[in-house]
Amino acid sequence: MDNINLINRLSSEHNLSDSEFLKLITTSEYDAELFLAADKTRRENYKAAVYIRGLIEFTNYCKNDCFYCGIRCGNKKAVRYRLTRDDILMCCAEGYSLGFRTFVLQGGEDPYYTDDIMCEIVSSIRKNYPDCAITLSVGEKTRETYEKYFEAGANRYLLRHETALDEHYKKLHPNNMSLENRKKCLFELKKIGFQVGSGFMVGSPYQKPDNILADLRFLQELSPDMIGIGPYISHEDTPFKDKKSGSLELTIRLIAILRLMFPYALIPSTTALGTIHPEGRELGLKAGANVVMPNLSPVKVRKLYTLYDNKICTGEEAAQGNVKEH
Ligand code: SAM
């Protein structure tokens, strides 16, 4: 009965006390009720719809050295690639013919793509596909650069905060990166008018329940349109190669909590979730997620965008995906 009360309160008030959130995060005791409630909330707001976003991973060059990431600049084994504007437009053409109406351009922080080059890419997509949303996910930039992207026709931006507490952020990133700047970017993107997505890795090294609580509180403060979470998965050529990966259980529990906290949010069931479990993305959708992002990148580069080991969707089948409506 207590379990149901707690979940009912989260469903109706979209909030709980710190100690209640910690209880939900740290035990599986509430999972059955939690998943049912999250699924119900998703259906009330979105019916059976699952939104499809075409992901174009257009560069794996990165000037950053995040300790967890396979495309960090310090990974000298990574085979690097960049897509040209024409390559990207071909991905969009294929996606459009398959019915995709949102293109997500994601990449490392690659200085090759100056503001002029990036804006030319965005405005070409905007001109060819006026009915489509253009989402960028290219990291931390200045406000001026974000404004240029927006004027060129981009309307959404994904930038996970990664972790909301400074002490933890410093354990995951080198000294030249700061949580303060990442958060500043997110608030600037919102002010400019982007629909903003943020999020974090579940089970990243050194993450404790208090960190996750801080992530939930930060998301409340930011109030993003999209929330992307996925399990941390180790990569063999990073300093964290021996760290344990995050779990399916905690990731889907957090998807369900986020659905109840943010009933209208767009929450993807991520590739990382599909990588740690063959049914991961389906389980994410059943626990409240409502977005999937099949890979539209050219087949020959898919296996090179290796953020973590054994990443799925590297084969011919990816654009078609394995999407079933729930
Ligand atoms: N450069 C952009 C940025 O910083 O937002 C976008 C690319 S970045 C590789 C996209 C996301 O991949 C990051 O926000 C991070 O959460 C996720 N990621 C990186 N390494 C990962 C890993 N080992 N396991 C799971 N997710 C990872």
Short mmCIF file of C-alpha atoms in Angstrom, two decimals, residues 161-302:
data_model
loop_
_atom_site.label_atom_id
_atom_site.label_comp_id
_atom_site.label_asym_id
_atom_site.label_seq_id
_atom_site.Cartn_x
_atom_site.Cartn_y
_atom_site.Cartn_z
CA HIS A 161 24.89 17.69 -18.35
CA GLU A 162 26.49 14.24 -17.61
CA THR A 163 26.42 14.71 -13.83
CA ALA A 164 25.13 17.61 -11.75
CA LEU A 165 27.66 17.69 -8.91
CA ASP A 166 31.02 19.33 -9.40
CA GLU A 167 33.01 16.76 -7.44
CA HIS A 168 31.68 13.92 -9.62
CA TYR A 169 32.03 15.94 -12.83
CA LYS A 170 35.74 16.39 -12.07
CA LYS A 171 36.20 12.63 -11.74
CA LEU A 172 34.81 12.09 -15.24
CA HIS A 173 36.48 14.99 -17.06
CA PRO A 174 39.90 16.61 -17.37
CA ASN A 175 40.61 19.93 -15.66
CA ASN A 176 40.01 22.07 -18.72
CA MET A 177 36.30 21.15 -18.70
CA SER A 178 33.81 22.47 -16.18
CA LEU A 179 30.29 21.64 -15.08
CA GLU A 180 29.65 25.35 -14.65
CA ASN A 181 30.22 25.96 -18.36
CA ARG A 182 28.13 22.96 -19.38
CA LYS A 183 25.19 24.20 -17.31
CA LYS A 184 25.67 27.76 -18.62
CA CYS A 185 25.45 26.42 -22.19
CA LEU A 186 22.18 24.67 -21.41
CA PHE A 187 20.53 27.80 -20.01
CA GLU A 188 21.80 29.90 -22.93
CA LEU A 189 20.44 27.42 -25.46
CA LYS A 190 17.04 27.69 -23.77
CA LYS A 191 17.12 31.48 -23.80
CA ILE A 192 17.95 31.53 -27.51
CA GLY A 193 14.82 29.50 -28.17
CA PHE A 194 16.12 25.98 -28.76
CA GLN A 195 14.13 23.04 -27.49
CA VAL A 196 16.74 21.62 -25.18
CA GLY A 197 17.59 18.09 -24.17
CA SER A 198 19.84 17.15 -21.30
CA GLY A 199 20.57 14.01 -19.30
CA PHE A 200 23.24 11.81 -17.80
CA MET A 201 24.86 8.41 -17.88
CA VAL A 202 23.51 5.83 -15.46
CA GLY A 203 26.15 3.95 -13.50
CA SER A 204 29.04 6.14 -14.58
CA PRO A 205 32.19 5.52 -12.53
CA TYR A 206 32.00 6.95 -8.98
CA GLN A 207 28.28 7.72 -9.34
CA LYS A 208 26.36 7.36 -6.06
CA PRO A 209 22.63 7.65 -5.35
CA ASP A 210 23.22 11.24 -4.18
CA ASN A 211 24.61 12.09 -7.60
CA ILE A 212 21.50 10.73 -9.27
CA LEU A 213 19.32 12.72 -6.88
CA ALA A 214 21.29 15.85 -7.83
CA ASP A 215 20.75 14.97 -11.51
CA LEU A 216 16.99 14.80 -10.96
CA ARG A 217 17.02 18.12 -9.09
CA PHE A 218 19.10 19.77 -11.82
CA LEU A 219 16.66 18.54 -14.46
CA GLN A 220 13.82 20.09 -12.44
CA GLU A 221 15.68 23.39 -12.45
CA LEU A 222 16.40 23.22 -16.20
CA SER A 223 13.01 21.82 -17.19
CA PRO A 224 14.22 20.43 -20.53
CA ASP A 225 11.99 19.34 -23.42
CA MET A 226 14.00 16.15 -23.88
CA ILE A 227 15.80 13.96 -21.36
CA GLY A 228 18.33 11.40 -22.55
CA ILE A 229 19.74 8.86 -20.15
CA GLY A 230 21.52 5.63 -20.90
CA PRO A 231 23.81 3.25 -19.09
CA TYR A 232 27.50 4.08 -18.95
CA ILE A 233 29.31 1.34 -20.91
CA SER A 234 33.05 0.95 -20.62
CA HIS A 235 35.36 1.32 -23.60
CA GLU A 236 38.60 -0.62 -23.75
CA ASP A 237 40.74 2.31 -24.91
CA THR A 238 39.81 4.77 -22.17
CA PRO A 239 41.17 5.31 -18.64
CA PHE A 240 37.90 3.80 -17.36
CA LYS A 241 38.35 0.53 -19.26
CA ASP A 242 38.16 -1.52 -16.04
CA LYS A 243 35.16 0.28 -14.58
CA LYS A 244 31.86 -1.53 -14.37
CA SER A 245 29.12 -0.59 -16.82
CA GLY A 246 25.74 0.73 -15.67
CA SER A 247 22.78 -1.62 -15.34
CA LEU A 248 19.62 -2.16 -17.32
CA GLU A 249 17.57 -2.26 -14.11
CA LEU A 250 18.64 1.13 -12.80
CA THR A 251 18.37 2.75 -16.22
CA ILE A 252 14.78 1.70 -16.78
CA ARG A 253 13.86 2.53 -13.18
CA LEU A 254 15.19 6.05 -13.81
CA ILE A 255 13.36 6.33 -17.13
CA ALA A 256 10.14 5.55 -15.25
CA ILE A 257 10.90 8.08 -12.49
CA LEU A 258 11.68 10.73 -15.12
CA ARG A 259 8.44 10.00 -16.98
CA LEU A 260 6.46 10.61 -13.79
CA MET A 261 8.45 13.76 -12.95
CA PHE A 262 8.22 15.14 -16.50
CA PRO A 263 5.01 13.77 -18.07
CA TYR A 264 5.46 15.68 -21.35
CA ALA A 265 9.17 15.16 -21.84
CA LEU A 266 10.53 13.37 -24.89
CA ILE A 267 12.56 10.53 -23.44
CA PRO A 268 14.57 8.29 -25.77
CA SER A 269 15.14 4.64 -25.28
CA THR A 270 18.81 4.84 -26.14
CA THR A 271 21.26 2.82 -28.19
CA ALA A 272 23.31 2.26 -25.02
CA LEU A 273 20.26 0.62 -23.43
CA GLY A 274 19.91 -1.63 -26.48
CA THR A 275 23.60 -2.44 -26.24
CA ILE A 276 23.55 -3.75 -22.67
CA HIS A 277 20.47 -5.90 -23.25
CA PRO A 278 18.93 -7.28 -26.47
CA GLU A 279 15.48 -6.10 -25.35
CA GLY A 280 16.81 -2.94 -23.67
CA ARG A 281 15.12 -0.42 -25.93
CA GLU A 282 11.77 -2.22 -25.80
CA LEU A 283 11.97 -2.35 -22.00
CA GLY A 284 12.78 1.38 -21.96
CA LEU A 285 9.67 2.11 -24.04
CA LYS A 286 7.55 0.01 -21.68
CA ALA A 287 8.92 1.97 -18.71
CA GLY A 288 7.93 5.39 -20.07
CA ALA A 289 10.34 6.27 -22.90
CA ASN A 290 8.76 7.52 -26.14
CA VAL A 291 11.57 8.20 -28.61
CA VAL A 292 13.95 6.01 -30.59
CA MET A 293 16.86 7.26 -32.64
CA PRO A 294 17.83 4.84 -35.41
CA ASN A 295 21.19 5.42 -37.04
CA LEU A 296 21.13 7.13 -40.44
CA SER A 297 24.90 7.53 -40.80
CA PRO A 298 26.53 5.91 -43.84
CA VAL A 299 27.09 2.22 -43.06
CA LYS A 300 30.85 2.49 -43.63
CA VAL A 301 31.36 4.93 -40.73
CA ARG A 302 28.91 3.48 -38.20
#
